[in-house]
């Protein structure tokens, strides 16, 4: 019987005021998370999990190659915290090894690590990006739980697979709390983590990749057009400018996902240049939020929110109080 060993495992013009009204659709969000890719297999889903682990390992390796323990101390963090970050790297390496070993049993090849480019310039910006990626990974594994239910493997215990995915999401959530606490940010930031579909997760993870090997397992997911905001830290009510290669018109909506239960649609206003548009961060977010996602969608309040309606994104924001 196949099984998985234990895994401890983002326009230039300013518009008139825009309105973003929360519309609560917990059922729609659940169906959205389940309807990820076009019939992904159990193996596809876990190979994507390995792809996410490669990204996180790449982040920590890059940071430790750039910064010494003394650099962390000079930035206001102690040696214990530095060692804890090293331990987090080891956890992600163990997670990746666990997935890799089991996928070799299932498939002749596994997805290979890409080469990555990260924008952090100092210790604090690395920790901030780490919190963002660990938060993303938590959202991904919550989506993976739904996806595994939709595509179970006949030779694998569904209960065991769900336990592994849930345990992994919990571990990554603890990583998020550690990073935010170190930055003196709110660690009890949300009632429920938001979820991302598989294509959206793949799109976000691939946005950090400079190049990926043509050998090994090739993931069947298709990246969505990117959304590039002019800022990544926002406050409620702020107007944000975006660029996307996706043509934007008045038939499309923006959608903020900031809680498992809470989503808010918003008007998109095109800018003066092709691909540029802007919108407003919801001013009436109903729960304390630190991390929030934004996508461009065909969704309206009468539709189910599944990935067939998501056209671009996600962009990831840190929401400041």
PDB file of C-alpha atoms in Angstrom:
ATOM      1  CA  UNK A   1       0.000   0.000   0.000  1.00  0.00           C
ATOM      2  CA  UNK A   2       1.269   3.454  -0.858  1.00  0.00           C
ATOM      3  CA  UNK A   3       1.468   5.950   1.978  1.00  0.00           C
ATOM      4  CA  UNK A   4       3.013   9.275   2.876  1.00  0.00           C
ATOM      5  CA  UNK A   5       5.413   9.494   5.797  1.00  0.00           C
ATOM      6  CA  UNK A   6       4.820  12.271   8.323  1.00  0.00           C
ATOM      7  CA  UNK A   7       5.342  15.753   6.797  1.00  0.00           C
ATOM      8  CA  UNK A   8       6.156  18.532   9.292  1.00  0.00           C
ATOM      9  CA  UNK A   9       5.801  20.907   6.363  1.00  0.00           C
ATOM     10  CA  UNK A  10       1.663  37.140  -4.321  1.00  0.00           C
ATOM     11  CA  UNK A  11      -2.835  51.609 -13.308  1.00  0.00           C
ATOM     12  CA  UNK A  12      -1.191  54.356 -12.393  1.00  0.00           C
ATOM     13  CA  UNK A  13      -4.203  56.750 -12.175  1.00  0.00           C
ATOM     14  CA  UNK A  14      -6.201  57.470  -9.013  1.00  0.00           C
ATOM     15  CA  UNK A  15      -9.932  57.040  -9.354  1.00  0.00           C
ATOM     16  CA  UNK A  16     -13.013  58.346  -7.645  1.00  0.00           C
ATOM     17  CA  UNK A  17     -13.975  56.392  -4.505  1.00  0.00           C
ATOM     18  CA  UNK A  18     -14.716  52.743  -5.194  1.00  0.00           C
ATOM     19  CA  UNK A  19     -16.933  50.393  -3.215  1.00  0.00           C
ATOM     20  CA  UNK A  20     -15.916  46.949  -1.991  1.00  0.00           C
ATOM     21  CA  UNK A  21     -18.777  45.188  -0.256  1.00  0.00           C
ATOM     22  CA  UNK A  22     -18.086  41.869   1.499  1.00  0.00           C
ATOM     23  CA  UNK A  23     -20.251  39.014   0.278  1.00  0.00           C
ATOM     24  CA  UNK A  24     -20.071  35.934   2.456  1.00  0.00           C
ATOM     25  CA  UNK A  25     -20.071  32.653   0.520  1.00  0.00           C
ATOM     26  CA  UNK A  26     -18.509  29.876   2.614  1.00  0.00           C
ATOM     27  CA  UNK A  27     -20.089  27.168   0.441  1.00  0.00           C
ATOM     28  CA  UNK A  28     -18.751  28.785  -2.715  1.00  0.00           C
ATOM     29  CA  UNK A  29     -15.259  28.966  -1.245  1.00  0.00           C
ATOM     30  CA  UNK A  30     -15.378  25.294  -0.356  1.00  0.00           C
ATOM     31  CA  UNK A  31     -16.398  24.356  -3.886  1.00  0.00           C
ATOM     32  CA  UNK A  32     -13.768  26.687  -5.259  1.00  0.00           C
ATOM     33  CA  UNK A  33     -11.035  24.944  -3.337  1.00  0.00           C
ATOM     34  CA  UNK A  34     -12.201  21.536  -4.522  1.00  0.00           C
ATOM     35  CA  UNK A  35     -12.528  22.477  -8.189  1.00  0.00           C
ATOM     36  CA  UNK A  36      -8.842  23.162  -8.638  1.00  0.00           C
ATOM     37  CA  UNK A  37      -7.365  21.868 -11.881  1.00  0.00           C
ATOM     38  CA  UNK A  38      -8.974  19.833 -14.636  1.00  0.00           C
ATOM     39  CA  UNK A  39      -9.119  16.455 -12.868  1.00  0.00           C
ATOM     40  CA  UNK A  40      -5.690  16.478 -11.164  1.00  0.00           C
ATOM     41  CA  UNK A  41      -4.568  13.088  -9.952  1.00  0.00           C
ATOM     42  CA  UNK A  42      -3.532  12.243  -6.417  1.00  0.00           C
ATOM     43  CA  UNK A  43       0.068  12.200  -7.641  1.00  0.00           C
ATOM     44  CA  UNK A  44      -0.279  15.591  -9.380  1.00  0.00           C
ATOM     45  CA  UNK A  45      -1.492  17.126  -6.129  1.00  0.00           C
ATOM     46  CA  UNK A  46       1.389  15.810  -4.030  1.00  0.00           C
ATOM     47  CA  UNK A  47       3.948  16.638  -6.709  1.00  0.00           C
ATOM     48  CA  UNK A  48       2.674  20.227  -6.469  1.00  0.00           C
ATOM     49  CA  UNK A  49       3.223  19.997  -2.712  1.00  0.00           C
ATOM     50  CA  UNK A  50       6.841  19.057  -3.423  1.00  0.00           C
ATOM     51  CA  UNK A  51       7.076  22.068  -5.758  1.00  0.00           C
ATOM     52  CA  UNK A  52       5.921  24.305  -2.880  1.00  0.00           C
ATOM     53  CA  UNK A  53       8.464  22.721  -0.529  1.00  0.00           C
ATOM     54  CA  UNK A  54      11.257  23.343  -3.064  1.00  0.00           C
ATOM     55  CA  UNK A  55      10.269  27.026  -3.084  1.00  0.00           C
ATOM     56  CA  UNK A  56      10.421  27.338   0.697  1.00  0.00           C
ATOM     57  CA  UNK A  57      13.745  25.490   0.887  1.00  0.00           C
ATOM     58  CA  UNK A  58      15.121  27.815  -1.787  1.00  0.00           C
ATOM     59  CA  UNK A  59      14.060  30.847   0.248  1.00  0.00           C
ATOM     60  CA  UNK A  60      15.868  29.738   3.412  1.00  0.00           C
ATOM     61  CA  UNK A  61      18.967  28.549   1.552  1.00  0.00           C
ATOM     62  CA  UNK A  62      19.198  31.918  -0.186  1.00  0.00           C
ATOM     63  CA  UNK A  63      18.867  33.800   3.105  1.00  0.00           C
ATOM     64  CA  UNK A  64      21.478  31.736   4.926  1.00  0.00           C
ATOM     65  CA  UNK A  65      23.872  32.152   2.007  1.00  0.00           C
ATOM     66  CA  UNK A  66      23.476  35.961   2.238  1.00  0.00           C
ATOM     67  CA  UNK A  67      23.237  36.512   5.991  1.00  0.00           C
ATOM     68  CA  UNK A  68      25.285  35.154   8.879  1.00  0.00           C
ATOM     69  CA  UNK A  69      24.143  34.663  12.437  1.00  0.00           C
ATOM     70  CA  UNK A  70      25.858  37.951  13.261  1.00  0.00           C
ATOM     71  CA  UNK A  71      23.790  39.719  10.590  1.00  0.00           C
ATOM     72  CA  UNK A  72      20.639  38.524  12.370  1.00  0.00           C
ATOM     73  CA  UNK A  73      21.988  39.685  15.728  1.00  0.00           C
ATOM     74  CA  UNK A  74      22.892  43.081  14.257  1.00  0.00           C
ATOM     75  CA  UNK A  75      19.314  43.349  12.959  1.00  0.00           C
ATOM     76  CA  UNK A  76      17.901  42.810  16.455  1.00  0.00           C
ATOM     77  CA  UNK A  77      17.348  39.023  16.482  1.00  0.00           C
ATOM     78  CA  UNK A  78      19.170  36.686  18.840  1.00  0.00           C
ATOM     79  CA  UNK A  79      21.143  33.511  18.190  1.00  0.00           C
ATOM     80  CA  UNK A  80      18.248  31.330  19.391  1.00  0.00           C
ATOM     81  CA  UNK A  81      15.952  32.804  16.743  1.00  0.00           C
ATOM     82  CA  UNK A  82      18.608  32.288  14.070  1.00  0.00           C
ATOM     83  CA  UNK A  83      18.920  28.615  15.045  1.00  0.00           C
ATOM     84  CA  UNK A  84      15.138  28.269  15.028  1.00  0.00           C
ATOM     85  CA  UNK A  85      15.127  29.442  11.408  1.00  0.00           C
ATOM     86  CA  UNK A  86      17.762  26.812  10.618  1.00  0.00           C
ATOM     87  CA  UNK A  87      15.458  24.237  12.215  1.00  0.00           C
ATOM     88  CA  UNK A  88      12.573  25.426  10.017  1.00  0.00           C
ATOM     89  CA  UNK A  89      14.760  24.844   6.956  1.00  0.00           C
ATOM     90  CA  UNK A  90      15.485  21.310   8.189  1.00  0.00           C
ATOM     91  CA  UNK A  91      11.744  20.714   8.634  1.00  0.00           C
ATOM     92  CA  UNK A  92      11.074  21.714   5.039  1.00  0.00           C
ATOM     93  CA  UNK A  93      13.932  19.508   3.840  1.00  0.00           C
ATOM     94  CA  UNK A  94      12.430  16.579   5.735  1.00  0.00           C
ATOM     95  CA  UNK A  95       9.015  17.316   4.269  1.00  0.00           C
ATOM     96  CA  UNK A  96      10.421  17.389   0.741  1.00  0.00           C
ATOM     97  CA  UNK A  97      12.345  14.149   1.321  1.00  0.00           C
ATOM     98  CA  UNK A  98       9.228  12.448   2.637  1.00  0.00           C
ATOM     99  CA  UNK A  99       7.194  13.436  -0.408  1.00  0.00           C
ATOM    100  CA  UNK A 100      10.030  12.552  -2.787  1.00  0.00           C
ATOM    101  CA  UNK A 101      10.510   9.068  -1.363  1.00  0.00           C
ATOM    102  CA  UNK A 102       6.848   8.225  -1.595  1.00  0.00           C
ATOM    103  CA  UNK A 103       6.436   9.683  -5.074  1.00  0.00           C
ATOM    104  CA  UNK A 104       9.344   7.565  -6.280  1.00  0.00           C
ATOM    105  CA  UNK A 105       7.229   4.606  -5.223  1.00  0.00           C
ATOM    106  CA  UNK A 106       4.304   5.962  -7.211  1.00  0.00           C
ATOM    107  CA  UNK A 107       6.056   7.491 -10.230  1.00  0.00           C
ATOM    108  CA  UNK A 108       9.362   7.071 -12.083  1.00  0.00           C
ATOM    109  CA  UNK A 109      10.245  10.712 -11.472  1.00  0.00           C
ATOM    110  CA  UNK A 110       9.501  13.597  -9.144  1.00  0.00           C
ATOM    111  CA  UNK A 111       9.267  17.330  -9.750  1.00  0.00           C
ATOM    112  CA  UNK A 112      12.681  18.991  -9.566  1.00  0.00           C
ATOM    113  CA  UNK A 113      13.594  22.222  -7.787  1.00  0.00           C
ATOM    114  CA  UNK A 114      13.728  25.407  -9.854  1.00  0.00           C
ATOM    115  CA  UNK A 115      16.234  28.225  -9.505  1.00  0.00           C
ATOM    116  CA  UNK A 116      14.628  31.131  -7.680  1.00  0.00           C
ATOM    117  CA  UNK A 117      14.850  34.892  -7.404  1.00  0.00           C
ATOM    118  CA  UNK A 118      13.817  36.576  -4.149  1.00  0.00           C
ATOM    119  CA  UNK A 119      13.537  40.308  -3.665  1.00  0.00           C
ATOM    120  CA  UNK A 120      14.552  40.639   0.006  1.00  0.00           C
ATOM    121  CA  UNK A 121      17.495  42.948   0.662  1.00  0.00           C
ATOM    122  CA  UNK A 122      18.082  42.597   4.415  1.00  0.00           C
ATOM    123  CA  UNK A 123      17.275  40.347   7.351  1.00  0.00           C
ATOM    124  CA  UNK A 124      13.924  41.953   8.168  1.00  0.00           C
ATOM    125  CA  UNK A 125      12.666  41.857   4.586  1.00  0.00           C
ATOM    126  CA  UNK A 126      13.676  38.175   4.426  1.00  0.00           C
ATOM    127  CA  UNK A 127      11.651  37.431   7.573  1.00  0.00           C
ATOM    128  CA  UNK A 128       8.684  39.329   6.136  1.00  0.00           C
ATOM    129  CA  UNK A 129       8.852  37.326   2.903  1.00  0.00           C
ATOM    130  CA  UNK A 130       9.242  34.128   4.902  1.00  0.00           C
ATOM    131  CA  UNK A 131       6.016  34.922   6.797  1.00  0.00           C
ATOM    132  CA  UNK A 132       4.267  35.530   3.457  1.00  0.00           C
ATOM    133  CA  UNK A 133       5.451  32.240   1.937  1.00  0.00           C
ATOM    134  CA  UNK A 134       4.648  30.229   5.065  1.00  0.00           C
ATOM    135  CA  UNK A 135       1.172  31.807   5.060  1.00  0.00           C
ATOM    136  CA  UNK A 136       0.810  30.904   1.391  1.00  0.00           C
ATOM    137  CA  UNK A 137       1.872  27.324   2.117  1.00  0.00           C
ATOM    138  CA  UNK A 138      -0.746  27.080   4.868  1.00  0.00           C
ATOM    139  CA  UNK A 139      -3.437  28.243   2.437  1.00  0.00           C
ATOM    140  CA  UNK A 140      -2.160  25.779  -0.170  1.00  0.00           C
ATOM    141  CA  UNK A 141      -2.302  22.778   2.143  1.00  0.00           C
ATOM    142  CA  UNK A 142      -5.840  23.650   3.180  1.00  0.00           C
ATOM    143  CA  UNK A 143      -6.735  23.592  -0.513  1.00  0.00           C
ATOM    144  CA  UNK A 144      -4.823  20.323  -0.896  1.00  0.00           C
ATOM    145  CA  UNK A 145      -7.114  18.730   1.695  1.00  0.00           C
ATOM    146  CA  UNK A 146     -10.143  19.457  -0.514  1.00  0.00           C
ATOM    147  CA  UNK A 147      -8.284  18.347  -3.627  1.00  0.00           C
ATOM    148  CA  UNK A 148      -7.287  15.008  -2.099  1.00  0.00           C
ATOM    149  CA  UNK A 149     -10.916  14.369  -1.215  1.00  0.00           C
ATOM    150  CA  UNK A 150     -11.855  15.137  -4.847  1.00  0.00           C
ATOM    151  CA  UNK A 151      -9.097  12.888  -6.241  1.00  0.00           C
ATOM    152  CA  UNK A 152      -8.470  10.059  -3.742  1.00  0.00           C
ATOM    153  CA  UNK A 153      -6.007   7.296  -4.500  1.00  0.00           C
ATOM    154  CA  UNK A 154      -7.457   3.766  -4.246  1.00  0.00           C
ATOM    155  CA  UNK A 155      -4.217   2.430  -2.743  1.00  0.00           C
ATOM    156  CA  UNK A 156      -3.829   5.167  -0.127  1.00  0.00           C
ATOM    157  CA  UNK A 157      -5.767   5.679   3.061  1.00  0.00           C
ATOM    158  CA  UNK A 158      -7.788   8.871   2.586  1.00  0.00           C
ATOM    159  CA  UNK A 159      -7.899   9.409   6.336  1.00  0.00           C
ATOM    160  CA  UNK A 160      -4.102   9.192   6.549  1.00  0.00           C
ATOM    161  CA  UNK A 161      -3.591  11.573   3.608  1.00  0.00           C
ATOM    162  CA  UNK A 162      -5.966  14.108   5.191  1.00  0.00           C
ATOM    163  CA  UNK A 163      -4.191  13.818   8.519  1.00  0.00           C
ATOM    164  CA  UNK A 164      -0.835  14.490   6.853  1.00  0.00           C
ATOM    165  CA  UNK A 165      -2.156  17.507   4.953  1.00  0.00           C
ATOM    166  CA  UNK A 166      -3.823  18.921   8.056  1.00  0.00           C
ATOM    167  CA  UNK A 167      -0.715  18.388  10.181  1.00  0.00           C
ATOM    168  CA  UNK A 168       1.418  20.092   7.540  1.00  0.00           C
ATOM    169  CA  UNK A 169      -0.893  23.114   7.417  1.00  0.00           C
ATOM    170  CA  UNK A 170      -0.657  23.357  11.206  1.00  0.00           C
ATOM    171  CA  UNK A 171       3.159  23.260  11.136  1.00  0.00           C
ATOM    172  CA  UNK A 172       3.345  25.995   8.489  1.00  0.00           C
ATOM    173  CA  UNK A 173       0.851  28.090  10.451  1.00  0.00           C
ATOM    174  CA  UNK A 174       3.201  27.876  13.455  1.00  0.00           C
ATOM    175  CA  UNK A 175       6.018  29.100  11.205  1.00  0.00           C
ATOM    176  CA  UNK A 176       3.840  32.085  10.225  1.00  0.00           C
ATOM    177  CA  UNK A 177       3.184  32.898  13.881  1.00  0.00           C
ATOM    178  CA  UNK A 178       6.894  32.729  14.719  1.00  0.00           C
ATOM    179  CA  UNK A 179       7.860  35.083  11.899  1.00  0.00           C
ATOM    180  CA  UNK A 180       5.109  37.588  12.654  1.00  0.00           C
ATOM    181  CA  UNK A 181       5.886  37.551  16.375  1.00  0.00           C
ATOM    182  CA  UNK A 182       9.543  38.282  15.611  1.00  0.00           C
ATOM    183  CA  UNK A 183       8.413  41.302  13.570  1.00  0.00           C
ATOM    184  CA  UNK A 184       6.062  42.403  16.394  1.00  0.00           C
ATOM    185  CA  UNK A 185       3.020  41.749  14.210  1.00  0.00           C
ATOM    186  CA  UNK A 186      -0.330  40.260  15.206  1.00  0.00           C
ATOM    187  CA  UNK A 187      -0.106  36.462  15.304  1.00  0.00           C
ATOM    188  CA  UNK A 188      -3.825  35.911  15.983  1.00  0.00           C
ATOM    189  CA  UNK A 189      -4.573  37.629  12.728  1.00  0.00           C
ATOM    190  CA  UNK A 190      -7.522  35.730  11.344  1.00  0.00           C
ATOM    191  CA  UNK A 191     -10.309  33.393  12.368  1.00  0.00           C
ATOM    192  CA  UNK A 192      -9.667  31.061   9.413  1.00  0.00           C
ATOM    193  CA  UNK A 193      -6.861  30.917   6.877  1.00  0.00           C
ATOM    194  CA  UNK A 194      -7.995  31.597   3.296  1.00  0.00           C
ATOM    195  CA  UNK A 195      -7.624  28.878   0.685  1.00  0.00           C
ATOM    196  CA  UNK A 196      -6.040  28.991  -2.756  1.00  0.00           C
ATOM    197  CA  UNK A 197      -6.875  26.643  -5.610  1.00  0.00           C
ATOM    198  CA  UNK A 198      -4.160  24.498  -7.176  1.00  0.00           C
ATOM    199  CA  UNK A 199      -3.670  26.653 -10.279  1.00  0.00           C
ATOM    200  CA  UNK A 200      -3.488  29.787  -8.150  1.00  0.00           C
ATOM    201  CA  UNK A 201      -0.984  28.106  -5.828  1.00  0.00           C
ATOM    202  CA  UNK A 202       1.098  26.967  -8.778  1.00  0.00           C
ATOM    203  CA  UNK A 203       0.975  30.483 -10.266  1.00  0.00           C
ATOM    204  CA  UNK A 204       2.180  32.094  -7.052  1.00  0.00           C
ATOM    205  CA  UNK A 205       4.959  29.562  -6.457  1.00  0.00           C
ATOM    206  CA  UNK A 206       6.168  29.786 -10.052  1.00  0.00           C
ATOM    207  CA  UNK A 207       6.348  33.599  -9.871  1.00  0.00           C
ATOM    208  CA  UNK A 208       9.582  33.226  -7.883  1.00  0.00           C
ATOM    209  CA  UNK A 209      11.195  30.828 -10.365  1.00  0.00           C
ATOM    210  CA  UNK A 210      13.869  32.069 -12.773  1.00  0.00           C
ATOM    211  CA  UNK A 211      13.983  28.734 -14.586  1.00  0.00           C
ATOM    212  CA  UNK A 212      12.788  25.181 -13.969  1.00  0.00           C
ATOM    213  CA  UNK A 213      14.298  21.866 -15.167  1.00  0.00           C
ATOM    214  CA  UNK A 214      12.821  20.165 -18.197  1.00  0.00           C
ATOM    215  CA  UNK A 215      13.621  16.804 -16.614  1.00  0.00           C
ATOM    216  CA  UNK A 216      11.692  15.043 -13.886  1.00  0.00           C
ATOM    217  CA  UNK A 217       7.962  15.144 -13.286  1.00  0.00           C
ATOM    218  CA  UNK A 218       6.266  17.921 -15.238  1.00  0.00           C
ATOM    219  CA  UNK A 219       3.373  19.454 -13.348  1.00  0.00           C
ATOM    220  CA  UNK A 220       0.151  19.598 -15.416  1.00  0.00           C
ATOM    221  CA  UNK A 221      -0.953  22.960 -14.004  1.00  0.00           C
ATOM    222  CA  UNK A 222      -1.092  26.110 -16.104  1.00  0.00           C
ATOM    223  CA  UNK A 223       0.027  29.392 -14.510  1.00  0.00           C
ATOM    224  CA  UNK A 224      -2.484  32.207 -14.636  1.00  0.00           C
ATOM    225  CA  UNK A 225      -1.517  35.694 -15.836  1.00  0.00           C
ATOM    226  CA  UNK A 226       0.272  37.556 -13.084  1.00  0.00           C
ATOM    227  CA  UNK A 227      -0.978  40.528 -11.100  1.00  0.00           C
ATOM    228  CA  UNK A 228       1.755  42.969 -10.090  1.00  0.00           C
ATOM    229  CA  UNK A 229       0.663  45.522  -7.468  1.00  0.00           C
ATOM    230  CA  UNK A 230       2.571  48.736  -6.830  1.00  0.00           C
ATOM    231  CA  UNK A 231       2.628  47.923  -3.093  1.00  0.00           C
ATOM    232  CA  UNK A 232       2.472  44.723  -1.053  1.00  0.00           C
ATOM    233  CA  UNK A 233       1.646  46.255   2.347  1.00  0.00           C
ATOM    234  CA  UNK A 234      -1.739  47.960   2.518  1.00  0.00           C
ATOM    235  CA  UNK A 235      -4.309  49.432   4.894  1.00  0.00           C
ATOM    236  CA  UNK A 236      -8.101  49.087   4.583  1.00  0.00           C
ATOM    237  CA  UNK A 237      -9.537  51.605   2.130  1.00  0.00           C
ATOM    238  CA  UNK A 238      -6.263  52.150   0.238  1.00  0.00           C
ATOM    239  CA  UNK A 239      -6.261  52.336  -3.574  1.00  0.00           C
ATOM    240  CA  UNK A 240      -3.766  49.981  -5.202  1.00  0.00           C
ATOM    241  CA  UNK A 241      -2.463  50.073  -8.773  1.00  0.00           C
ATOM    242  CA  UNK A 242      -1.854  46.822 -10.684  1.00  0.00           C
ATOM    243  CA  UNK A 243      -0.273  45.674 -13.887  1.00  0.00           C
ATOM    244  CA  UNK A 244      -1.316  42.453 -15.622  1.00  0.00           C
ATOM    245  CA  UNK A 245      -0.853  41.055 -19.131  1.00  0.00           C
ATOM    246  CA  UNK A 246      -4.520  40.060 -18.931  1.00  0.00           C
ATOM    247  CA  UNK A 247      -6.734  42.537 -20.805  1.00  0.00           C
ATOM    248  CA  UNK A 248      -8.935  44.219 -18.193  1.00  0.00           C
ATOM    249  CA  UNK A 249     -12.406  45.496 -19.030  1.00  0.00           C
ATOM    250  CA  UNK A 250     -15.628  46.350 -17.243  1.00  0.00           C
ATOM    251  CA  UNK A 251     -16.958  42.790 -17.503  1.00  0.00           C
ATOM    252  CA  UNK A 252     -14.430  41.582 -14.911  1.00  0.00           C
ATOM    253  CA  UNK A 253     -14.335  41.924 -11.141  1.00  0.00           C
ATOM    254  CA  UNK A 254     -11.633  41.938  -8.551  1.00  0.00           C
ATOM    255  CA  UNK A 255     -11.983  39.609  -5.620  1.00  0.00           C
ATOM    256  CA  UNK A 256     -10.266  39.836  -2.234  1.00  0.00           C
ATOM    257  CA  UNK A 257      -9.963  36.593  -0.257  1.00  0.00           C
ATOM    258  CA  UNK A 258      -9.073  37.326   3.339  1.00  0.00           C
ATOM    259  CA  UNK A 259     -10.659  34.552   5.365  1.00  0.00           C
ATOM    260  CA  UNK A 260     -12.101  31.109   4.703  1.00  0.00           C
ATOM    261  CA  UNK A 261     -15.564  32.632   5.055  1.00  0.00           C
ATOM    262  CA  UNK A 262     -14.967  36.183   3.876  1.00  0.00           C
ATOM    263  CA  UNK A 263     -14.554  37.439   0.321  1.00  0.00           C
ATOM    264  CA  UNK A 264     -15.166  40.899  -1.087  1.00  0.00           C
ATOM    265  CA  UNK A 265     -15.740  41.806  -4.715  1.00  0.00           C
ATOM    266  CA  UNK A 266     -14.578  45.177  -5.979  1.00  0.00           C
ATOM    267  CA  UNK A 267     -14.748  47.314  -9.107  1.00  0.00           C
ATOM    268  CA  UNK A 268     -11.744  47.390 -11.426  1.00  0.00           C
ATOM    269  CA  UNK A 269     -10.979  50.744 -13.040  1.00  0.00           C
ATOM    270  CA  UNK A 270      -8.642  50.725 -16.028  1.00  0.00           C
ATOM    271  CA  UNK A 271      -5.689  53.094 -16.175  1.00  0.00           C
ATOM    272  CA  UNK A 272      -4.149  55.135 -18.974  1.00  0.00           C
ATOM    273  CA  UNK A 273      -1.787  52.376 -20.135  1.00  0.00           C
ATOM    274  CA  UNK A 274      -2.617  48.865 -21.403  1.00  0.00           C
ATOM    275  CA  UNK A 275      -2.607  46.333 -18.612  1.00  0.00           C
ATOM    276  CA  UNK A 276      -2.867  48.923 -15.837  1.00  0.00           C
ATOM    277  CA  UNK A 277      -5.847  49.164 -13.518  1.00  0.00           C
ATOM    278  CA  UNK A 278      -6.600  50.061  -9.919  1.00  0.00           C
ATOM    279  CA  UNK A 279      -9.010  49.151  -7.175  1.00  0.00           C
ATOM    280  CA  UNK A 280      -9.630  49.779  -3.509  1.00  0.00           C
ATOM    281  CA  UNK A 281      -8.735  47.527  -0.585  1.00  0.00           C
ATOM    282  CA  UNK A 282     -11.944  46.711   1.327  1.00  0.00           C
ATOM    283  CA  UNK A 283     -12.480  49.331   3.999  1.00  0.00           C
ATOM    284  CA  UNK A 284     -14.778  47.135   6.112  1.00  0.00           C
ATOM    285  CA  UNK A 285     -12.780  43.953   6.572  1.00  0.00           C
ATOM    286  CA  UNK A 286     -14.731  42.085   9.222  1.00  0.00           C
ATOM    287  CA  UNK A 287     -11.920  40.246  11.001  1.00  0.00           C
ATOM    288  CA  UNK A 288      -8.339  41.053  11.952  1.00  0.00           C
ATOM    289  CA  UNK A 289      -6.344  40.144   8.847  1.00  0.00           C
ATOM    290  CA  UNK A 290      -2.622  40.122   8.125  1.00  0.00           C
ATOM    291  CA  UNK A 291      -2.456  38.272   4.795  1.00  0.00           C
ATOM    292  CA  UNK A 292      -4.964  38.631   1.974  1.00  0.00           C
ATOM    293  CA  UNK A 293      -5.151  37.467  -1.650  1.00  0.00           C
ATOM    294  CA  UNK A 294      -6.490  39.258  -4.716  1.00  0.00           C
ATOM    295  CA  UNK A 295      -7.562  37.747  -8.052  1.00  0.00           C
ATOM    296  CA  UNK A 296      -9.275  38.963 -11.203  1.00  0.00           C
ATOM    297  CA  UNK A 297     -12.366  36.914 -11.890  1.00  0.00           C
ATOM    298  CA  UNK A 298     -15.555  36.501 -13.904  1.00  0.00           C
ATOM    299  CA  UNK A 299     -17.271  35.682 -10.608  1.00  0.00           C
ATOM    300  CA  UNK A 300     -20.454  37.458  -9.596  1.00  0.00           C
ATOM    301  CA  UNK A 301     -22.689  36.951  -6.599  1.00  0.00           C
ATOM    302  CA  UNK A 302     -24.874  34.432  -8.448  1.00  0.00           C
ATOM    303  CA  UNK A 303     -21.952  32.172  -9.413  1.00  0.00           C
ATOM    304  CA  UNK A 304     -20.013  29.530  -7.607  1.00  0.00           C
ATOM    305  CA  UNK A 305     -16.468  30.700  -7.079  1.00  0.00           C
ATOM    306  CA  UNK A 306     -14.387  27.954  -8.692  1.00  0.00           C
ATOM    307  CA  UNK A 307     -11.148  28.190 -10.591  1.00  0.00           C
ATOM    308  CA  UNK A 308     -12.900  28.357 -13.944  1.00  0.00           C
ATOM    309  CA  UNK A 309     -13.910  31.909 -12.996  1.00  0.00           C
ATOM    310  CA  UNK A 310     -10.426  33.027 -11.844  1.00  0.00           C
ATOM    311  CA  UNK A 311      -8.541  34.707 -14.698  1.00  0.00           C
ATOM    312  CA  UNK A 312      -5.411  36.202 -13.112  1.00  0.00           C
ATOM    313  CA  UNK A 313      -3.480  36.220  -9.863  1.00  0.00           C
ATOM    314  CA  UNK A 314      -3.141  35.853  -7.013  1.00  0.00           C
ATOM    315  CA  UNK A 315      -1.460  38.964  -5.676  1.00  0.00           C
ATOM    316  CA  UNK A 316      -0.634  38.735  -1.990  1.00  0.00           C
ATOM    317  CA  UNK A 317      -0.953  41.612   0.479  1.00  0.00           C
ATOM    318  CA  UNK A 318       0.078  42.138   4.059  1.00  0.00           C
ATOM    319  CA  UNK A 319      -2.695  44.154   5.693  1.00  0.00           C
ATOM    320  CA  UNK A 320      -1.486  46.684   8.250  1.00  0.00           C
ATOM    321  CA  UNK A 321      -3.716  47.804  11.150  1.00  0.00           C
TER     322      UNK A 321
END
